[in-house]
Structures are given as structure tokens and as C-alpha cells.
XYZ file of C-alpha atoms in Angstrom:
318
model
C 280.529 84.523 40.363
C 282.330 82.882 43.386
C 280.980 83.403 46.845
C 283.942 85.646 47.869
C 283.359 88.125 45.051
C 279.684 88.018 45.713
C 280.000 88.890 49.318
C 282.359 91.633 48.460
C 279.964 93.208 45.961
C 277.090 92.886 48.253
C 279.015 94.480 51.020
C 280.186 97.286 48.651
C 276.651 98.011 47.582
C 275.348 98.261 51.055
C 278.234 100.141 52.713
C 280.128 101.834 49.870
C 278.767 105.313 50.815
C 279.493 104.756 54.472
C 283.073 103.724 53.601
C 283.358 106.908 51.408
C 282.467 109.012 54.466
C 285.032 107.171 56.545
C 287.769 107.463 53.932
C 287.039 111.176 53.471
C 287.178 111.687 57.234
C 290.567 110.013 57.461
C 292.064 111.731 54.482
C 291.025 115.296 55.615
C 292.135 114.546 59.196
C 295.584 113.534 57.841
C 296.067 116.238 55.274
C 293.968 119.262 56.348
C 295.211 121.263 59.347
C 292.688 121.591 62.165
C 290.093 119.407 60.383
C 289.910 116.877 63.216
C 289.801 119.639 65.899
C 286.625 118.865 68.014
C 285.303 122.359 67.558
C 285.710 121.956 63.735
C 283.813 118.728 63.944
C 281.060 120.341 65.715
C 281.056 123.191 63.152
C 280.504 120.624 60.427
C 277.496 119.210 62.239
C 276.158 122.709 62.640
C 276.859 123.695 59.013
C 274.932 120.625 57.741
C 272.000 120.860 60.041
C 269.727 122.976 57.872
C 270.545 121.010 54.791
C 269.914 117.739 56.601
C 266.415 118.909 57.965
C 265.286 120.207 54.595
C 266.506 117.016 52.892
C 264.693 114.816 55.430
C 261.409 116.466 54.403
C 262.315 116.052 50.788
C 263.147 112.429 51.402
C 259.607 111.715 52.587
C 258.168 112.785 49.173
C 260.771 110.504 47.508
C 259.581 107.619 49.695
C 256.083 107.954 48.330
C 257.410 107.986 44.757
C 257.005 111.763 44.106
C 259.274 114.689 43.484
C 259.409 118.245 45.008
C 261.098 121.171 43.209
C 259.377 123.690 45.368
C 260.983 123.124 48.756
C 263.866 125.648 48.446
C 261.580 128.465 47.387
C 259.044 127.564 50.141
C 261.960 127.908 52.639
C 262.773 131.245 51.177
C 259.145 132.452 51.566
C 258.833 131.066 55.048
C 262.058 132.789 56.109
C 260.955 136.241 55.026
C 257.442 135.773 56.433
C 258.525 134.820 59.900
C 261.220 137.552 59.832
C 258.768 140.239 58.799
C 256.239 139.190 61.503
C 258.896 139.151 64.245
C 260.435 142.463 63.320
C 256.912 143.901 63.433
C 256.630 142.539 67.076
C 254.292 139.636 66.391
C 254.036 136.959 69.071
C 256.927 134.422 68.282
C 254.825 131.329 68.743
C 252.062 132.730 66.576
C 254.644 133.774 63.850
C 256.198 130.316 63.902
C 252.923 128.493 63.725
C 251.580 130.762 60.866
C 254.797 130.150 58.908
C 254.446 126.331 59.423
C 250.822 126.680 58.226
C 252.137 128.251 54.949
C 254.381 125.200 54.526
C 251.471 122.880 55.142
C 249.234 124.668 52.556
C 251.989 124.398 49.958
C 252.395 120.705 50.693
C 248.651 120.130 50.630
C 248.219 122.003 47.416
C 251.048 120.032 45.892
C 249.643 116.740 47.015
C 245.998 117.526 45.883
C 247.145 118.657 42.466
C 249.178 115.596 41.988
C 246.674 113.005 43.223
C 243.342 114.621 42.446
C 244.053 116.649 39.334
C 246.608 114.162 37.993
C 249.336 116.698 37.122
C 252.914 115.396 37.339
C 254.764 116.130 40.461
C 257.611 117.882 38.495
C 255.184 120.406 36.818
C 253.085 121.065 39.972
C 256.054 121.619 42.257
C 257.902 123.661 39.562
C 254.948 125.957 39.387
C 254.235 126.208 43.083
C 257.930 126.870 43.617
C 257.755 129.737 41.207
C 254.622 131.067 43.063
C 256.460 130.799 46.403
C 259.420 132.741 44.958
C 257.038 135.386 43.576
C 255.210 135.692 46.818
C 258.498 136.096 48.682
C 259.480 139.023 46.328
C 255.997 140.535 46.579
C 255.978 140.340 50.356
C 259.448 142.009 50.799
C 259.433 144.156 47.665
C 262.711 142.404 46.874
C 264.708 143.718 49.808
C 266.154 141.893 52.816
C 264.348 141.946 56.156
C 266.385 143.106 59.093
C 265.469 144.218 62.688
C 265.260 143.264 66.171
C 263.927 139.781 66.931
C 263.065 138.047 70.257
C 266.159 136.420 71.946
C 264.138 133.221 72.443
C 263.582 132.891 68.810
C 267.134 133.670 67.973
C 268.266 130.968 70.404
C 266.781 128.274 68.047
C 269.576 128.952 65.578
C 272.280 130.411 67.621
C 271.928 128.759 71.062
C 273.660 125.694 72.403
C 273.304 123.061 75.175
C 276.840 122.925 76.625
C 279.172 122.438 73.667
C 276.351 121.207 71.338
C 274.653 123.857 69.081
C 270.918 123.860 69.205
C 270.754 123.382 65.481
C 272.702 120.138 65.861
C 270.167 118.952 68.544
C 267.202 119.800 66.311
C 268.752 118.049 63.404
C 269.209 114.853 65.506
C 265.648 114.998 66.681
C 264.345 115.423 63.135
C 266.353 112.552 61.841
C 265.304 110.334 64.620
C 261.653 111.251 64.127
C 261.656 110.375 60.503
C 263.709 107.256 61.002
C 261.113 105.982 63.637
C 258.250 107.135 61.444
C 259.400 105.209 58.432
C 260.723 102.087 60.142
C 258.571 101.645 63.213
C 255.065 103.004 62.349
C 252.202 101.767 60.203
C 252.141 105.209 58.523
C 255.798 104.901 57.455
C 255.339 101.339 56.173
C 252.268 102.426 54.085
C 254.224 105.371 52.713
C 256.999 102.999 51.637
C 254.610 100.618 50.114
C 252.905 103.544 48.181
C 256.249 104.485 46.709
C 257.504 101.096 45.914
C 254.433 99.734 44.189
C 251.325 101.969 44.215
C 249.140 99.557 42.334
C 249.948 96.761 44.847
C 249.526 99.149 47.751
C 246.080 100.173 46.427
C 245.015 96.593 46.046
C 246.193 95.850 49.536
C 243.754 98.491 50.834
C 246.184 101.335 51.397
C 244.951 104.917 50.588
C 247.646 105.655 48.102
C 246.550 109.233 47.421
C 246.449 109.970 51.207
C 250.093 108.850 51.744
C 251.246 110.814 48.662
C 249.699 113.947 49.890
C 251.330 113.270 53.423
C 254.723 112.881 51.722
C 254.294 116.180 49.985
C 253.155 117.905 53.211
C 256.264 116.614 55.047
C 258.427 118.040 52.318
C 256.926 121.482 52.416
C 256.666 121.416 56.237
C 260.424 120.690 56.455
C 261.068 123.496 54.095
C 258.998 125.998 56.142
C 260.745 124.750 59.288
C 264.104 125.400 57.737
C 263.030 128.791 56.709
C 262.226 129.569 60.363
C 265.667 128.179 61.600
C 267.468 130.057 58.880
C 265.996 133.375 60.041
C 266.813 132.450 63.596
C 270.314 131.579 62.685
C 270.987 134.725 60.577
C 268.718 137.188 62.370
C 267.546 138.382 58.964
C 266.028 137.094 55.802
C 266.151 137.517 52.079
C 263.648 136.477 49.355
C 266.245 133.995 47.963
C 267.673 132.842 51.271
C 266.637 129.204 50.798
C 267.607 128.908 47.087
C 270.936 127.208 47.766
C 269.209 124.285 49.381
C 267.716 123.007 46.132
C 270.759 121.336 44.453
C 272.394 120.355 47.702
C 269.082 118.907 48.826
C 268.928 116.823 45.656
C 272.573 115.848 45.951
C 272.036 114.816 49.673
C 269.013 112.614 49.014
C 270.564 110.959 45.930
C 273.635 110.126 47.835
C 271.424 108.828 50.631
C 269.713 106.465 48.187
C 273.030 104.675 47.714
C 273.250 103.819 51.425
C 272.191 100.365 52.428
C 270.552 99.493 49.066
C 270.443 101.313 45.682
C 267.410 103.369 44.896
C 265.808 103.471 48.274
C 265.257 106.814 49.936
C 265.573 106.686 53.745
C 265.984 109.256 56.598
C 269.321 107.546 57.689
C 270.693 107.395 54.210
C 269.829 111.094 53.791
C 271.728 111.896 56.865
C 274.755 109.999 55.620
C 274.425 111.950 52.307
C 274.322 115.333 54.232
C 277.353 114.233 56.223
C 279.334 113.378 53.162
C 278.434 116.900 51.685
C 279.215 118.631 55.003
C 282.634 116.905 55.208
C 283.474 117.894 51.557
C 282.355 121.422 52.070
C 284.335 121.929 55.221
C 287.366 120.070 54.194
C 287.660 121.882 50.922
C 287.071 125.286 52.484
C 289.952 124.732 54.953
C 292.069 123.726 51.953
C 291.164 127.013 50.393
C 289.567 125.522 47.300
C 287.263 128.010 45.228
C 283.522 127.462 45.629
C 283.271 126.299 41.981
C 285.875 123.525 42.593
C 283.627 122.406 45.545
C 280.546 122.216 43.204
C 282.434 120.355 40.613
C 283.786 117.875 43.210
C 280.366 117.268 44.661
C 278.789 116.609 41.336
C 281.544 114.287 40.392
C 281.266 112.222 43.647
C 277.469 111.950 43.323
C 277.924 110.598 39.699
C 280.647 108.290 40.843
C 278.830 106.970 43.963
C 275.610 106.275 42.083
C 277.502 104.754 39.008
C 279.669 102.444 41.131
C 276.759 101.169 43.200
C 274.512 100.853 40.163
C 277.129 98.910 38.184
C 277.773 96.528 41.031
C 274.062 96.019 41.522
C 273.587 95.133 37.797
C 276.423 92.625 38.041
C 274.768 90.971 41.084
C 271.508 90.714 39.169
C 273.120 88.779 36.349
């Protein structure tokens, strides 16, 4: 392979997904009326905020080499728990902290069952996800939770600072937090080492089990936080309110793993993946495309992005 082709393929592997976002942005701006309107661009960021936050938590369990199938149901459970407490006039801070504690407990249970009992992450989180779903229905009797909630709480999901919605600000803070955690701290480095080569990490003196548990806790905490924000945004909650985050969360994180290097989960990559999903959802909605066309398109783009980057990576390896 000549140097020119090698440079092109290396560039394509690293920046292909970023270029896809740019190309999508240009195409929608040219052919979709009102897409490039500043208000619509802010709407895209607001619409993708919850997905980004829950996917950032999920990314942390991917970084330690594990999987979490429970995060969407934990978000649903958290949403109805905080809604019920607030409708019944509980202290908002206590309601939020108790809901985050539920997320922490689910993450801790997942981590302990994976590392101490030795059950695979897929089976553990599938089971705890079903438990979370059952608890949500048991807690609400299967009905939605409506009622008056404190204005301060609703500001979390509906407020804004100037033209910037509060959800967008929270999303930015979460992305920056996880980016700094994984790239600038010893904890983040140890988590990455745990995920990339657990045996080597163990021999290097890293407490592999501890960091795997931590990754699972981050995933469930992110889900609980999104459950709280979802209730704040809607002013109500349903036992299946977070279900839609499961597949989109997977899609976002998988797309994110194609950013700046195949197969490596990262908070920044996940943000780019969420941005790509957000642009697609918004642009196709403005075009009047049915929801099933959006799903088909998203699935196809994920396969295409991963396949192209994987193909180019294999060629470089030869």
C-alpha cells in the first residue's frame, strides 16, 4: 500500500464518523426547510440531551469491558419513583437523592453479581432490567403518574439559561465530566486498562473487579439521572417511559466506538454518535418520514459505519 492510500485510510478510520455528521448537516441544511434555523439546531441539542446522558453512563460500562441491558428499565423505574414522591409532596432534594440511590443499588448489584458471583453481564443485567420493569409496574399499578410538581424540579427539564435549554447545559456538563474522568484521571485510566486487558491490568496491580463495579454503577446512575430528568421534562411518568432509550443507547454507543479508532468506547465518541442520531431524527421528521423509515435508516447507517471502518481497519492491518 502506498503512503497516500495509507494516509487516506488512516484518516478515514479516525474521522469517518465525524465526516458523516458534517455531510449529514450539510445535506439537511441544503434540502430540508428550516433545518439550519438556529432555533431548530438548539432543538436538536435538547432532543438528544437525555439520550446522550444515558449513553454516557452506558459507555462507562463498555469501557470496563462489560454490558448493561438494564439501563432503560432502571430509567423507567427511577422516573416513576421520583414522580410519585414529588406528587405526594416529598422534599424534592430527598426525592432526587433517593432515586439516585436506587440507580446506585442496581449498579452495585450488577457489578457484584458479575465480579463476585461470576455471572455474565448479559444475563445479570437482563434479569435486573426485568426486575426494574416489574418494580415500576408494581409501584404504579401500571398507570401513569400525574400531578403537581415543584417548579424548581420542573426547571431541570424545562428551564433555560438565555437561549440555551437547561437540558443542553446538563448534557454538556455530563459529557465534559466523563471525558475528563476517562482522559485525565487515574480512575479513568484504570477503567480503560481494565476493559482493554483485564489480565494485564490485574498483573499491574489494578483492582479489576473494583473498576468493573464502578463502570456498572456509572451506567445505572446515568439511567437514574435520566429518569429524573425525563420526569422533570414531561411533568409526569409512565412505567415504560425509558424503554425507548435501550436501542438508541446501543446505537449511539456503537456509533461512538467508530470515532477516533474502531472498537474503543469513549465519552466524546458517544456524544458524536448521539449527535448523528439526533440529526437523523430531526432531519427525517422535518422531511415527514414515517417513524419506521427513521428506524430502518438508523440501523442501516450503524451497519454501514461500523462495516466501512472495520473493513478499512483490516486492510491497514495487512
